[in-house]
Amino acid sequence: TGKTDSIIVYSAFYSKLTYPAYLYYPCSYLLCTDDKALPPKIQERMASLADIPQDRITRVKSAHMVMISQPAAVAKFLRKAAGEASSVL
């Protein structure tokens, strides 16, 4: 596992994208403001590099595992990103 895991992680970050979908489809970003693994400044830079407009960035007060700590917020974000006008929750 150890060496194989390192190869997979390396290739995930340094391989050329074969189809950068973010260039062709509207993107949204769920920014976790209390994330220690990926600090907000880095998340903001990632969103900026992907040309995600500010109105498509949703900030939530959460650490890295937002899908565990705030599943309702993630569901609301996904519904909004998919184009749902209003949420049921």
mmCIF file of C-alpha atoms in Angstrom:
data_model
loop_
_atom_site.group_PDB
_atom_site.id
_atom_site.type_symbol
_atom_site.label_atom_id
_atom_site.label_comp_id
_atom_site.label_asym_id
_atom_site.label_seq_id
_atom_site.Cartn_x
_atom_site.Cartn_y
_atom_site.Cartn_z
ATOM 1 C CA THR A 1 0.000 0.000 0.000
ATOM 2 C CA GLY A 2 2.597 2.619 1.013
ATOM 3 C CA LYS A 3 4.501 2.995 -2.267
ATOM 4 C CA THR A 4 1.380 2.451 -4.399
ATOM 5 C CA ASP A 5 -0.511 5.100 -2.423
ATOM 6 C CA SER A 6 2.293 7.597 -3.024
ATOM 7 C CA ILE A 7 2.217 6.942 -6.772
ATOM 8 C CA ILE A 8 -1.551 7.417 -6.898
ATOM 9 C CA VAL A 9 -1.381 10.667 -4.918
ATOM 10 C CA TYR A 10 1.476 11.981 -7.070
ATOM 11 C CA SER A 11 -0.323 11.192 -10.312
ATOM 12 C CA ALA A 12 -3.528 12.804 -9.069
ATOM 13 C CA PHE A 13 -1.749 16.119 -8.655
ATOM 14 C CA TYR A 14 0.765 16.071 -11.500
ATOM 15 C CA SER A 15 -0.876 14.212 -14.402
ATOM 16 C CA LYS A 16 -2.101 16.202 -17.376
ATOM 17 C CA LEU A 17 -5.879 16.527 -17.468
ATOM 18 C CA THR A 18 -7.329 14.693 -20.433
ATOM 19 C CA TYR A 19 -10.640 16.559 -20.233
ATOM 20 C CA PRO A 20 -10.757 19.564 -17.906
ATOM 21 C CA ALA A 21 -14.549 19.647 -17.535
ATOM 22 C CA TYR A 22 -14.414 22.822 -15.447
ATOM 23 C CA LEU A 23 -13.527 24.684 -18.646
ATOM 24 C CA TYR A 24 -16.767 23.630 -20.327
ATOM 25 C CA TYR A 25 -19.387 23.388 -17.589
ATOM 26 C CA PRO A 26 -20.486 25.801 -14.852
ATOM 27 C CA CYS A 27 -18.718 24.975 -11.613
ATOM 28 C CA SER A 28 -19.481 25.653 -7.983
ATOM 29 C CA TYR A 29 -17.277 25.392 -4.909
ATOM 30 C CA LEU A 30 -18.134 24.561 -1.311
ATOM 31 C CA LEU A 31 -15.502 26.342 0.774
ATOM 32 C CA CYS A 32 -14.996 25.062 4.316
ATOM 33 C CA THR A 33 -13.919 28.016 6.442
ATOM 34 C CA ASP A 34 -12.511 25.947 9.345
ATOM 35 C CA ASP A 35 -10.618 23.446 7.185
ATOM 36 C CA LYS A 36 -7.131 22.741 8.583
ATOM 37 C CA ALA A 37 -6.206 20.206 5.866
ATOM 38 C CA LEU A 38 -6.912 22.665 3.050
ATOM 39 C CA PRO A 39 -6.899 26.209 4.443
ATOM 40 C CA PRO A 40 -9.485 28.668 3.082
ATOM 41 C CA LYS A 41 -6.836 30.758 1.286
ATOM 42 C CA ILE A 42 -5.772 27.710 -0.701
ATOM 43 C CA GLN A 43 -9.396 26.797 -1.424
ATOM 44 C CA GLU A 44 -10.007 30.352 -2.652
ATOM 45 C CA ARG A 45 -6.964 30.090 -4.920
ATOM 46 C CA MET A 46 -8.186 26.763 -6.322
ATOM 47 C CA ALA A 47 -11.605 28.245 -7.067
ATOM 48 C CA SER A 48 -9.962 31.272 -8.667
ATOM 49 C CA LEU A 49 -7.735 29.116 -10.887
ATOM 50 C CA ALA A 50 -10.843 27.250 -12.038
ATOM 51 C CA ASP A 51 -12.522 30.609 -12.832
ATOM 52 C CA ILE A 52 -15.394 29.908 -10.458
ATOM 53 C CA PRO A 53 -17.283 33.181 -9.953
ATOM 54 C CA GLN A 54 -17.848 34.438 -6.406
ATOM 55 C CA ASP A 55 -21.611 33.934 -6.666
ATOM 56 C CA ARG A 56 -20.998 30.192 -7.197
ATOM 57 C CA ILE A 57 -18.797 29.822 -4.100
ATOM 58 C CA THR A 58 -20.640 28.818 -0.958
ATOM 59 C CA ARG A 59 -18.891 29.191 2.371
ATOM 60 C CA VAL A 60 -19.797 26.931 5.255
ATOM 61 C CA LYS A 61 -18.375 26.975 8.785
ATOM 62 C CA SER A 62 -16.940 23.495 8.795
ATOM 63 C CA ALA A 63 -13.722 21.535 8.897
ATOM 64 C CA HIS A 64 -12.513 19.276 6.067
ATOM 65 C CA MET A 65 -15.180 16.556 6.388
ATOM 66 C CA VAL A 66 -18.210 18.775 5.794
ATOM 67 C CA MET A 67 -20.173 15.875 4.299
ATOM 68 C CA ILE A 68 -20.023 14.174 7.700
ATOM 69 C CA SER A 69 -20.457 17.181 9.989
ATOM 70 C CA GLN A 70 -23.049 19.064 7.916
ATOM 71 C CA PRO A 71 -24.766 16.764 5.414
ATOM 72 C CA ALA A 72 -27.781 19.079 5.093
ATOM 73 C CA ALA A 73 -25.527 21.982 4.061
ATOM 74 C CA VAL A 74 -23.845 19.775 1.454
ATOM 75 C CA ALA A 75 -27.215 18.613 0.107
ATOM 76 C CA LYS A 76 -28.432 22.217 -0.126
ATOM 77 C CA PHE A 77 -25.212 23.224 -1.920
ATOM 78 C CA LEU A 78 -25.568 20.365 -4.417
ATOM 79 C CA ARG A 79 -29.210 21.187 -5.134
ATOM 80 C CA LYS A 80 -28.295 24.839 -5.737
ATOM 81 C CA ALA A 81 -25.333 23.881 -7.951
ATOM 82 C CA ALA A 82 -27.605 21.613 -9.971
ATOM 83 C CA GLY A 83 -29.951 24.517 -10.596
ATOM 84 C CA GLU A 84 -32.744 23.899 -8.110
ATOM 85 C CA ALA A 85 -34.413 27.254 -7.410
ATOM 86 C CA SER A 86 -35.327 26.593 -3.781
ATOM 87 C CA SER A 87 -34.527 23.880 -1.332
ATOM 88 C CA VAL A 88 -36.981 21.705 0.562
ATOM 89 C CA LEU A 89 -34.864 21.732 3.732
#
